[in-house]
Tab-separated table of C-alpha atoms in Angstrom:
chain	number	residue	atom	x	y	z
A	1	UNK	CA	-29.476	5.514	13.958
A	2	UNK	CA	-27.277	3.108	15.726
A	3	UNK	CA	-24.349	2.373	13.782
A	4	UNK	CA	-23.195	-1.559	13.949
A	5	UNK	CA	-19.881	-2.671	11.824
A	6	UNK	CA	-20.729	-5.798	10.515
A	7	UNK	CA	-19.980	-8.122	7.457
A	8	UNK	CA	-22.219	-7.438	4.567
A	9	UNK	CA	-21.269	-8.470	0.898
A	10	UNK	CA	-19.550	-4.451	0.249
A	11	UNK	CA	-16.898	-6.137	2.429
A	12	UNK	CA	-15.617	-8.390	-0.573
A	13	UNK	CA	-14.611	-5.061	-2.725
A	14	UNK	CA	-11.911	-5.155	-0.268
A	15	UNK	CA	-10.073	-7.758	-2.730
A	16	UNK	CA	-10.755	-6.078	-5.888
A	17	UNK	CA	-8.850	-3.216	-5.688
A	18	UNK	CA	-6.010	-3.694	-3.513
A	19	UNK	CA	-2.369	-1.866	-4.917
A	20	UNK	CA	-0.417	-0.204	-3.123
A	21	UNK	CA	-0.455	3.574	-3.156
A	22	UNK	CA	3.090	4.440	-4.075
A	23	UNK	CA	3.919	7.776	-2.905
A	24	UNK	CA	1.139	7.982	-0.499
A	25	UNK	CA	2.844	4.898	1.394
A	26	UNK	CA	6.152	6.862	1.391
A	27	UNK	CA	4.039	9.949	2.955
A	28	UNK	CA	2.751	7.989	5.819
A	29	UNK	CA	6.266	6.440	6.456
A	30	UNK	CA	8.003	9.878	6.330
A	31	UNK	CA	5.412	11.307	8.807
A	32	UNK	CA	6.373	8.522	11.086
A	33	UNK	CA	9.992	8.684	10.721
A	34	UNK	CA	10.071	4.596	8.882
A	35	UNK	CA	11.914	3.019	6.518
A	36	UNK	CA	9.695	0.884	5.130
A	37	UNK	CA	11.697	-2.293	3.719
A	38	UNK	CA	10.201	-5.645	2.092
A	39	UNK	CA	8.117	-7.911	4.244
A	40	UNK	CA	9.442	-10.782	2.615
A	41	UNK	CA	7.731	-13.857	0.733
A	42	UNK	CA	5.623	-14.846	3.809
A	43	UNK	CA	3.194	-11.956	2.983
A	44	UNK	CA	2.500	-12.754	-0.632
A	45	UNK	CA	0.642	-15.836	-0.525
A	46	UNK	CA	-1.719	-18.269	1.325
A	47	UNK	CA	-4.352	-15.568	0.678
A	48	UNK	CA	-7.214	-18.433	2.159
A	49	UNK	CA	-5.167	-19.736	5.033
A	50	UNK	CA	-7.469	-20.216	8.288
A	51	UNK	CA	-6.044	-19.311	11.587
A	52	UNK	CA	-3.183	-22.188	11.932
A	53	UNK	CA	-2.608	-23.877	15.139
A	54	UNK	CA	0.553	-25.289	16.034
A	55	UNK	CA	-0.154	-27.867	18.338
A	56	UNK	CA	1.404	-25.293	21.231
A	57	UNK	CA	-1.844	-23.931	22.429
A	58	UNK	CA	-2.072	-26.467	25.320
A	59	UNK	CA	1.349	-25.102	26.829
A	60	UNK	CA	0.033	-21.656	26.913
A	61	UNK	CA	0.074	-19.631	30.222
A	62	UNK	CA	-3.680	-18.403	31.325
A	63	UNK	CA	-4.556	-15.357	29.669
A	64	UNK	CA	-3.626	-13.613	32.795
A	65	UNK	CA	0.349	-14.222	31.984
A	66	UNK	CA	1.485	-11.411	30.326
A	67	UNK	CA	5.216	-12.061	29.828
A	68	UNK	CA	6.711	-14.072	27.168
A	69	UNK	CA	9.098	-15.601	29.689
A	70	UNK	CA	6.733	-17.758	30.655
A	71	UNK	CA	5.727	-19.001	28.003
A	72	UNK	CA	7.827	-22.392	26.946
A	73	UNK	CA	10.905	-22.317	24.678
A	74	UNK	CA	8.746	-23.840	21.514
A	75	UNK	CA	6.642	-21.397	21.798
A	76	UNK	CA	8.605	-18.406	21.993
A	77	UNK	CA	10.617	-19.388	18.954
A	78	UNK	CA	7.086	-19.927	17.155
A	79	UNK	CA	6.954	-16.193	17.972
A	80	UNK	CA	9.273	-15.332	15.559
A	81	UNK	CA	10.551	-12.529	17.394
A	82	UNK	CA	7.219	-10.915	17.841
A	83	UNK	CA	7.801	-11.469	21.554
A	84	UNK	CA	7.376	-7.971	22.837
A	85	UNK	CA	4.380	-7.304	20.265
A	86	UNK	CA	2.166	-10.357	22.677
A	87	UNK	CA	2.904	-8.973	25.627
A	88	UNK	CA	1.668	-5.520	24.727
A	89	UNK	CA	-1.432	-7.284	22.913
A	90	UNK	CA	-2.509	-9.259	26.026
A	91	UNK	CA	-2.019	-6.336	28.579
A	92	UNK	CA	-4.454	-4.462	26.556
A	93	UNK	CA	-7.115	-7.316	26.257
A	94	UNK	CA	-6.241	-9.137	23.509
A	95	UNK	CA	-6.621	-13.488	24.513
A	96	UNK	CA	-3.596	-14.748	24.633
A	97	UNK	CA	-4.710	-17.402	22.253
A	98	UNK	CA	-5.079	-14.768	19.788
A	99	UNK	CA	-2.329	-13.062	20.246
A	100	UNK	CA	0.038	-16.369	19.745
A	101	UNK	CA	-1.813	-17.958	16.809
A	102	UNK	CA	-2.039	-14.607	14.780
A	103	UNK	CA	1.663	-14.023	15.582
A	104	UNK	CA	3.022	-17.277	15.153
A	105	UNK	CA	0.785	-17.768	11.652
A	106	UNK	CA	3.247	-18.457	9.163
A	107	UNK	CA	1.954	-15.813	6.633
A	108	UNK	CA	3.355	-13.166	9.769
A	109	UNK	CA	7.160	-12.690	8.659
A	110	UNK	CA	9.872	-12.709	10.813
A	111	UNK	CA	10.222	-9.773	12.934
A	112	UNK	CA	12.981	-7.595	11.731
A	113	UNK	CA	14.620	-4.196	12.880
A	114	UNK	CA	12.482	-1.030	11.731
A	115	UNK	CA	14.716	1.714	11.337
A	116	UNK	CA	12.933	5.652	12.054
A	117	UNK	CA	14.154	8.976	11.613
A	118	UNK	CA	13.807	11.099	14.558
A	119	UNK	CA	12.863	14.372	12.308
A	120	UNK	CA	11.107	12.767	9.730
A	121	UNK	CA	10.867	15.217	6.130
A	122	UNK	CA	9.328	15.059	3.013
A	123	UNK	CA	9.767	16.199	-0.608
A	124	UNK	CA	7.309	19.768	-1.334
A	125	UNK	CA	6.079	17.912	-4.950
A	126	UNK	CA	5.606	14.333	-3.043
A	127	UNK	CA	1.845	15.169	-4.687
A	128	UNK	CA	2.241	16.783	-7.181
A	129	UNK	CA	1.101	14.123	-10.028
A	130	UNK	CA	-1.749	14.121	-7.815
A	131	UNK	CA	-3.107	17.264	-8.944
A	132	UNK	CA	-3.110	16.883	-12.916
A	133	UNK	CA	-6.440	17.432	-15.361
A	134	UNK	CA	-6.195	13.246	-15.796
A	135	UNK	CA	-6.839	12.706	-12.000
A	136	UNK	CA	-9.413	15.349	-11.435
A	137	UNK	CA	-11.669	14.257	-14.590
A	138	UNK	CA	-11.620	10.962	-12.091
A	139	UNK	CA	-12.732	12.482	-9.072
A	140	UNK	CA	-15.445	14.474	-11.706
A	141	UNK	CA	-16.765	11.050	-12.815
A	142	UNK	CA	-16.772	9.980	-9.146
A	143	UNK	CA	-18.526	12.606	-8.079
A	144	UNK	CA	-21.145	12.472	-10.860
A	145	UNK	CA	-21.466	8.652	-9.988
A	146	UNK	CA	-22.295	9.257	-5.830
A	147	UNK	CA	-23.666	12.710	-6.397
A	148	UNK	CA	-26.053	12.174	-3.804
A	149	UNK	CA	-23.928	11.064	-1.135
A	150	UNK	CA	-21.048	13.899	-1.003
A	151	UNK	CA	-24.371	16.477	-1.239
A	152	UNK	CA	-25.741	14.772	1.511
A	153	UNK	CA	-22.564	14.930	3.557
A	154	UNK	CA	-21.358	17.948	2.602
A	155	UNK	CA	-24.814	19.305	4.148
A	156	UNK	CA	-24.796	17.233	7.107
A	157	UNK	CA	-21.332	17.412	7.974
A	158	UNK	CA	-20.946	21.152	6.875
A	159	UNK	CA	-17.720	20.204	4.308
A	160	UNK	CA	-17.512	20.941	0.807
A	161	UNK	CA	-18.084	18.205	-1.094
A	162	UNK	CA	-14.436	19.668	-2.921
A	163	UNK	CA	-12.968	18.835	-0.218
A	164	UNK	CA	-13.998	15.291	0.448
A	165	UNK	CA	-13.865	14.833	-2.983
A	166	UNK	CA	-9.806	15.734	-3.308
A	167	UNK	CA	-9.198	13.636	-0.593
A	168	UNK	CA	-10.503	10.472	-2.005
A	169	UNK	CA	-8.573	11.199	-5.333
A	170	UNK	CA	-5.734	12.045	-3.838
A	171	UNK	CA	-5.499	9.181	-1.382
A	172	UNK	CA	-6.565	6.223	-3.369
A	173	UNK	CA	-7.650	7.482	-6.484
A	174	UNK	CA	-11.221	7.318	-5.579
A	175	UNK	CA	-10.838	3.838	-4.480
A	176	UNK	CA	-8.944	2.267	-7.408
A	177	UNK	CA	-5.838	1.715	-5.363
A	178	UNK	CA	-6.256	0.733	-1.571
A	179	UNK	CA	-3.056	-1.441	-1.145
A	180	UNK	CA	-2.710	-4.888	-1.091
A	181	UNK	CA	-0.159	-5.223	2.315
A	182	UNK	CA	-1.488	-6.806	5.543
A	183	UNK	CA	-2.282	-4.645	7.679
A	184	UNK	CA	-1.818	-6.397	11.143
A	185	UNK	CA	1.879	-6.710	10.152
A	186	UNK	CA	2.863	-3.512	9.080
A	187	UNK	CA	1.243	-1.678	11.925
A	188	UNK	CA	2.890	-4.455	14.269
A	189	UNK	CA	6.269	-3.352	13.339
A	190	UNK	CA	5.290	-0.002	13.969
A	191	UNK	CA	4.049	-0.776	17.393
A	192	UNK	CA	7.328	-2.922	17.787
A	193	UNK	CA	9.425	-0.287	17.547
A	194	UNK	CA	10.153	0.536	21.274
A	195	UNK	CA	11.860	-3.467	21.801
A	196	UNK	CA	15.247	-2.901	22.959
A	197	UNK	CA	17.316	-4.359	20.064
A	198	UNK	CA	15.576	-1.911	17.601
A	199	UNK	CA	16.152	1.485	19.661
A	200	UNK	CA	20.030	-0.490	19.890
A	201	UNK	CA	19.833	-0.691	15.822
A	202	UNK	CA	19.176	2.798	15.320
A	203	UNK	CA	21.540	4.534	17.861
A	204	UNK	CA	23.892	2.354	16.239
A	205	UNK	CA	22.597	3.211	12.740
A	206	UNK	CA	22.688	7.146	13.407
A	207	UNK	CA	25.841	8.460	11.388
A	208	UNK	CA	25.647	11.120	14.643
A	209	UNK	CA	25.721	9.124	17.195
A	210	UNK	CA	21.934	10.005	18.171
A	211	UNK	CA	21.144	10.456	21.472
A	212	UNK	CA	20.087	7.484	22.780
A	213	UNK	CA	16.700	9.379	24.815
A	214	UNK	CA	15.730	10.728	21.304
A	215	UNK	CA	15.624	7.484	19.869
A	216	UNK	CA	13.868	5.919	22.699
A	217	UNK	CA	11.153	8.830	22.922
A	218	UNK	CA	10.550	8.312	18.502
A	219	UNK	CA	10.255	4.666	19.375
A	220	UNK	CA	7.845	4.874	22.223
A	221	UNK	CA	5.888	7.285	20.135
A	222	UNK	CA	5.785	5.235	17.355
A	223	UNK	CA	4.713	1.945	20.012
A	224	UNK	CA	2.070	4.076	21.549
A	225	UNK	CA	0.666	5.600	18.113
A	226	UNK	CA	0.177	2.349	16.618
A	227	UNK	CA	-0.518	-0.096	19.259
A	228	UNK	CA	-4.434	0.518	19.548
A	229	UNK	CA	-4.535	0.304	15.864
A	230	UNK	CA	-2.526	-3.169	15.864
A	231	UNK	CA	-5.540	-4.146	18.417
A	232	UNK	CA	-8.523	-2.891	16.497
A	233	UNK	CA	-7.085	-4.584	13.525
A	234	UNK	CA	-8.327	-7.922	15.282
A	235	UNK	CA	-11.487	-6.429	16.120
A	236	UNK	CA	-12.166	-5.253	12.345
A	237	UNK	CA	-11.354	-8.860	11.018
A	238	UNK	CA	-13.850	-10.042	13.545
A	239	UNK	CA	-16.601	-7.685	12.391
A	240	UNK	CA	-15.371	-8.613	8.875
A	241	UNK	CA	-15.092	-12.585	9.250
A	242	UNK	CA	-11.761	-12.559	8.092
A	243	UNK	CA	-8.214	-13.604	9.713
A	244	UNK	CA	-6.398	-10.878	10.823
A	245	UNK	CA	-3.568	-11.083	8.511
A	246	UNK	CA	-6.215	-11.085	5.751
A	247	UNK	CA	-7.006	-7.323	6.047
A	248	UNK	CA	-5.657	-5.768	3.277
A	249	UNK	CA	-4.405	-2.015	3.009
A	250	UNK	CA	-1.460	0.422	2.354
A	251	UNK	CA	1.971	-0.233	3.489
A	252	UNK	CA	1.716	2.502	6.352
A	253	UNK	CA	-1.177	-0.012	7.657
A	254	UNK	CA	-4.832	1.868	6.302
A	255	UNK	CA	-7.609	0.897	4.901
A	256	UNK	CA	-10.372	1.529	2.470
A	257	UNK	CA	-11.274	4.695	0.247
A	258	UNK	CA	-10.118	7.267	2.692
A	259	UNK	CA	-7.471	5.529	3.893
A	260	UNK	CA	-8.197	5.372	7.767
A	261	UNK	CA	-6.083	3.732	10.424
A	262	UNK	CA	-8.197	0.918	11.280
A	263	UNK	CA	-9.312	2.338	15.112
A	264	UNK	CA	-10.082	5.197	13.313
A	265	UNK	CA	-12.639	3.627	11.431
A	266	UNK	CA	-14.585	2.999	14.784
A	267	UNK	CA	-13.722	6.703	15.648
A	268	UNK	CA	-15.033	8.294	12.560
A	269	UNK	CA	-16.472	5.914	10.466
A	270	UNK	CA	-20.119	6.374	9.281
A	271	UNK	CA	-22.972	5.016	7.525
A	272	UNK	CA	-23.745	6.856	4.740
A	273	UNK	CA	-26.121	4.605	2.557
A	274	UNK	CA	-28.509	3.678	5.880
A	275	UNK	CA	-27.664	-0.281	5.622
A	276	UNK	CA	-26.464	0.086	9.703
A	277	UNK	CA	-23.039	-1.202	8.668
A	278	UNK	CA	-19.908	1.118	8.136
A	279	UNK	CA	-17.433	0.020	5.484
A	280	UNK	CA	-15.032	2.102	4.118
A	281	UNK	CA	-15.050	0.068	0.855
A	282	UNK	CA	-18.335	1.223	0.118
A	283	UNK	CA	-18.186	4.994	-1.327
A	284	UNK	CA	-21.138	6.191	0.120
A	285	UNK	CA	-19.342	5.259	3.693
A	286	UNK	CA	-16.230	6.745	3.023
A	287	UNK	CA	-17.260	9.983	1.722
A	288	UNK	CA	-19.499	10.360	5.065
A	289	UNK	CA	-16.731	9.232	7.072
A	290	UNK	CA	-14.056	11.668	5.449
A	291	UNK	CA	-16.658	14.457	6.286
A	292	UNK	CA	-17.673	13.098	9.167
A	293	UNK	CA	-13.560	13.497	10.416
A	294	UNK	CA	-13.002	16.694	8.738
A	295	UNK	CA	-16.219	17.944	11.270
A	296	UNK	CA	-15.041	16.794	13.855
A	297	UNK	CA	-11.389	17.981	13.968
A	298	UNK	CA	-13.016	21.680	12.849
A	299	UNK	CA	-14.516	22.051	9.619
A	300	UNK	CA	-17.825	23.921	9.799
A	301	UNK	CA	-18.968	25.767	6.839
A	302	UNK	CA	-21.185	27.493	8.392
A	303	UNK	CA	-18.960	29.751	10.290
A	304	UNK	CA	-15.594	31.482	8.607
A	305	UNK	CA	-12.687	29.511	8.243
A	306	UNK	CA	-9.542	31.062	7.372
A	307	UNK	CA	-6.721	29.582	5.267
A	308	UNK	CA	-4.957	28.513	8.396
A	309	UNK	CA	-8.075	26.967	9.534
A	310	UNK	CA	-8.392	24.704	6.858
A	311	UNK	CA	-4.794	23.743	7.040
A	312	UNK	CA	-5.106	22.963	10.270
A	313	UNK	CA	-7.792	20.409	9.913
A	314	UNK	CA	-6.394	18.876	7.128
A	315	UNK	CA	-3.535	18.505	9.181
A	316	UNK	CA	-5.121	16.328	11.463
A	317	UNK	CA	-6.028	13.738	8.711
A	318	UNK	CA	-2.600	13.725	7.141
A	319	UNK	CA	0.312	15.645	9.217
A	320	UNK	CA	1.578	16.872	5.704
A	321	UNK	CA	1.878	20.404	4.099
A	322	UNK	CA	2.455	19.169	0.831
A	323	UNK	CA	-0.520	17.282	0.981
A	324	UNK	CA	-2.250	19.837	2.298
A	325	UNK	CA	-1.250	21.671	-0.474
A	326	UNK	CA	-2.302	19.358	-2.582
A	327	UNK	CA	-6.043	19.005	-1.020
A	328	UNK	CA	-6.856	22.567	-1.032
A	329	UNK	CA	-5.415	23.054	-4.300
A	330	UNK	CA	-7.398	20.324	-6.219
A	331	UNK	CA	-10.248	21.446	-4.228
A	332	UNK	CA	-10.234	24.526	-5.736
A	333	UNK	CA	-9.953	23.560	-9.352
A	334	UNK	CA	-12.906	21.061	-8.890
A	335	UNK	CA	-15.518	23.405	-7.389
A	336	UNK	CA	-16.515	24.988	-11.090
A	337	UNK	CA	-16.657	21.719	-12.312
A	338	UNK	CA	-18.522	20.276	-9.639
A	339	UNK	CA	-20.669	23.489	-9.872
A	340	UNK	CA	-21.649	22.496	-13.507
A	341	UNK	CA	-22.454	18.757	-12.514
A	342	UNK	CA	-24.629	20.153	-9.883
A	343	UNK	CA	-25.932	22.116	-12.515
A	344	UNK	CA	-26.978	19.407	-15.403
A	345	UNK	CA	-28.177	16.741	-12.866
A	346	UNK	CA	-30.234	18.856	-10.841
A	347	UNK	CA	-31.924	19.763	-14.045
A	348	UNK	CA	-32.504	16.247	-14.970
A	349	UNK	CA	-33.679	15.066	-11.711
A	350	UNK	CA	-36.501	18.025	-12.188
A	351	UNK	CA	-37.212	16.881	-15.356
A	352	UNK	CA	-37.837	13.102	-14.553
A	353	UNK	CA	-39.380	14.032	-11.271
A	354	UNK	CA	-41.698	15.889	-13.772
A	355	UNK	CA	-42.376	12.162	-15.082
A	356	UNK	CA	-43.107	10.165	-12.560
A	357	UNK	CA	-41.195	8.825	-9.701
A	358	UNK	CA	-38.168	7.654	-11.150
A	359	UNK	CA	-37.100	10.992	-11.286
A	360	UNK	CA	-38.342	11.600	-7.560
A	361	UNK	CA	-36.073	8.469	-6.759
A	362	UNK	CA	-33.068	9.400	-8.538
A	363	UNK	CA	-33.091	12.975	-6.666
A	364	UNK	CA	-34.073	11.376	-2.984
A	365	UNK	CA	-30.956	12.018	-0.718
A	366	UNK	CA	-29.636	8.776	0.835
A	367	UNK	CA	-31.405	7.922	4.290
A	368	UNK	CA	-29.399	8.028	7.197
């Protein structure tokens, strides 16, 4: 079945649970070597603010101009140092109408420097409150209240329903905390990285004099990384009738349940509740589309997978061992439990089934 993101009325749950996720944020911004510092008022408020034009449209270059020299002086201060950030957006296909009003909106801050490490490191117990008998009688009543949809995945997908289930709790608490930072902007600093003043700032920050290739290879990593996910940003407001800079997530810039990067979400995203629309809001979507990645970056249950397997996979959804760690060890505390939900609602569905077709209903897997 064709698979079209689109707004549907799921969508909205993106507002009501929208917190940051605290250490999780720190992960992400360890992994990429960030220092993540305070975006300032501008991204608090003006939750309902429309794109806002500033009168400097007219003056704008055809889309085919690329360089932010030529656009006039007005408008390059209405930039607010994002400068670098529109060229890179129009040279991959973004209208340069877009580009300026989303950048020049006054709920985008001010540009400011974004200072990396070039060997990023984490704390070992980062996750360790993660993994407690609180959090995983949670993901237990999560499970029991989408049953069908991680036994569904799980069997398409060939990934224990453990598995997807430990990353949910561990990555947003099954959905209770998603963030509440704009997206756009903290994955535009992270694309912004490479602009010449910022690798200055941190070859001048380094207390070792870092070499100044080092720094500029980190920053071009981090530009390159985060770029296409600045640009499908716009496309995912589009599909969701929102602004841009309305797109709500953590403060390492994802989104929804399982926390995707927001081009991964037209990478890996799936429909799991057979409404053609894909929205990671919705749990029946995210814990196909967790499952869904996990496939396709290795999992298979039907074949053997050894410790370093699984490690590896994981890996590619979160470049952490101690949330690896983490994953696999909640994992394995959950499957007995799981085991006996499995247990006391497959026996009711055959005893309703029994009584007519509520039962029969109850027990139906979701429909792709």
């Amino acid at each position: 079945m064709d698979e079209v993101l689109t707004l549907r009325k799921g969508w909205k749950n993106w507002r009501l649970c929208h917190r940051d996720c605290g250490p999780l944020v720190v992960a992400w911004a360890l992994v990429c070597g960030v220092l993540l510092t305070s975006p300032g008022s501008s991204e608090a408020d003006n939750s309902v603010l429309p794109y806002v034009r500033t009168g400097l449209e007219a003056e704008l270059p055809p889309n085919s101009a690329r360089s932010v020299r030529s656009l006039p002086p007005e408008a390059v201060a209405g930039l607010k140092g994002w400068g670098h950030l529109y060229e890179l957006l129009t040279r991959h296909g973004t209208d340069h109408q877009v580009a300026f009003e989303i950048l020049s909106d006054e709920r985008m801050p001010q540009r400011e420097k974004l200072y990396f490490s070039l060997n990023p490191r984490e704390s070992k117990h980062l996750y360790r409150k993660h993994n407690t008998p609180l959090a995983r009688q949670n993901a237990v009543r999560f499970y029991r209240n989408h049953y069908r949809y991680f036994k569904e995945a799980s069997r398409v997908y060939r990934v224990p329903d453990s598995v997807i289930l430990a990353i949910l709790q561990v990555e947003t608490n099954c959905g209770r905390y998603t963030g509440q930072s704009r997206t756009f902007y903290r994955l535009a600093r992270l694309a912004s990285a490479a602009t010449p003043d910022n690798i200055k700032a941190n070859v001048e920050r380094s207390r070792r004099k870092a070499d100044l290739a080092a720094v500029r290879e980190r920053a071009e990593w981090l530009e390159e990384h985060f770029l296409p996910h600045v640009v499908s940003t716009i496309r995912l407001a589009e599909d969701m009738k929102v602004h841009p800079l309305e797109v709500r997530g953590s403060g390492a810039g994802a989104i929804g349940l399982p926390q995707f990067l927001p081009g991964n979400v037209y990478t890996f995203g799936k429909d799991g509740n057979g409404d053609r629309t894909v929205n990671l809001f919705e749990p029946a979507d995210a814990i196909h589309s967790i499952a869904n990645y996990l496939s396709e970056h290795g999992w298979d249950s039907n074949r053997p997978l050894t410790i370093k397997d699984k490690r590896q996979v994981i890996w590619a959804y979160n470049r952490s061992d101690s949330y690896i760690d983490t994953v696999l060890a909640m994992a394995s505390a959950l499957e007995p439990q799981l085991t006996d939900v499995e247990r006391n609602l497959e026996s009711l569905f055959r005893s309703l089934s029994v009584k007519g077709v509520i039962g029969r209903r109850l027990a139906e897997p979701a429909k792709q």
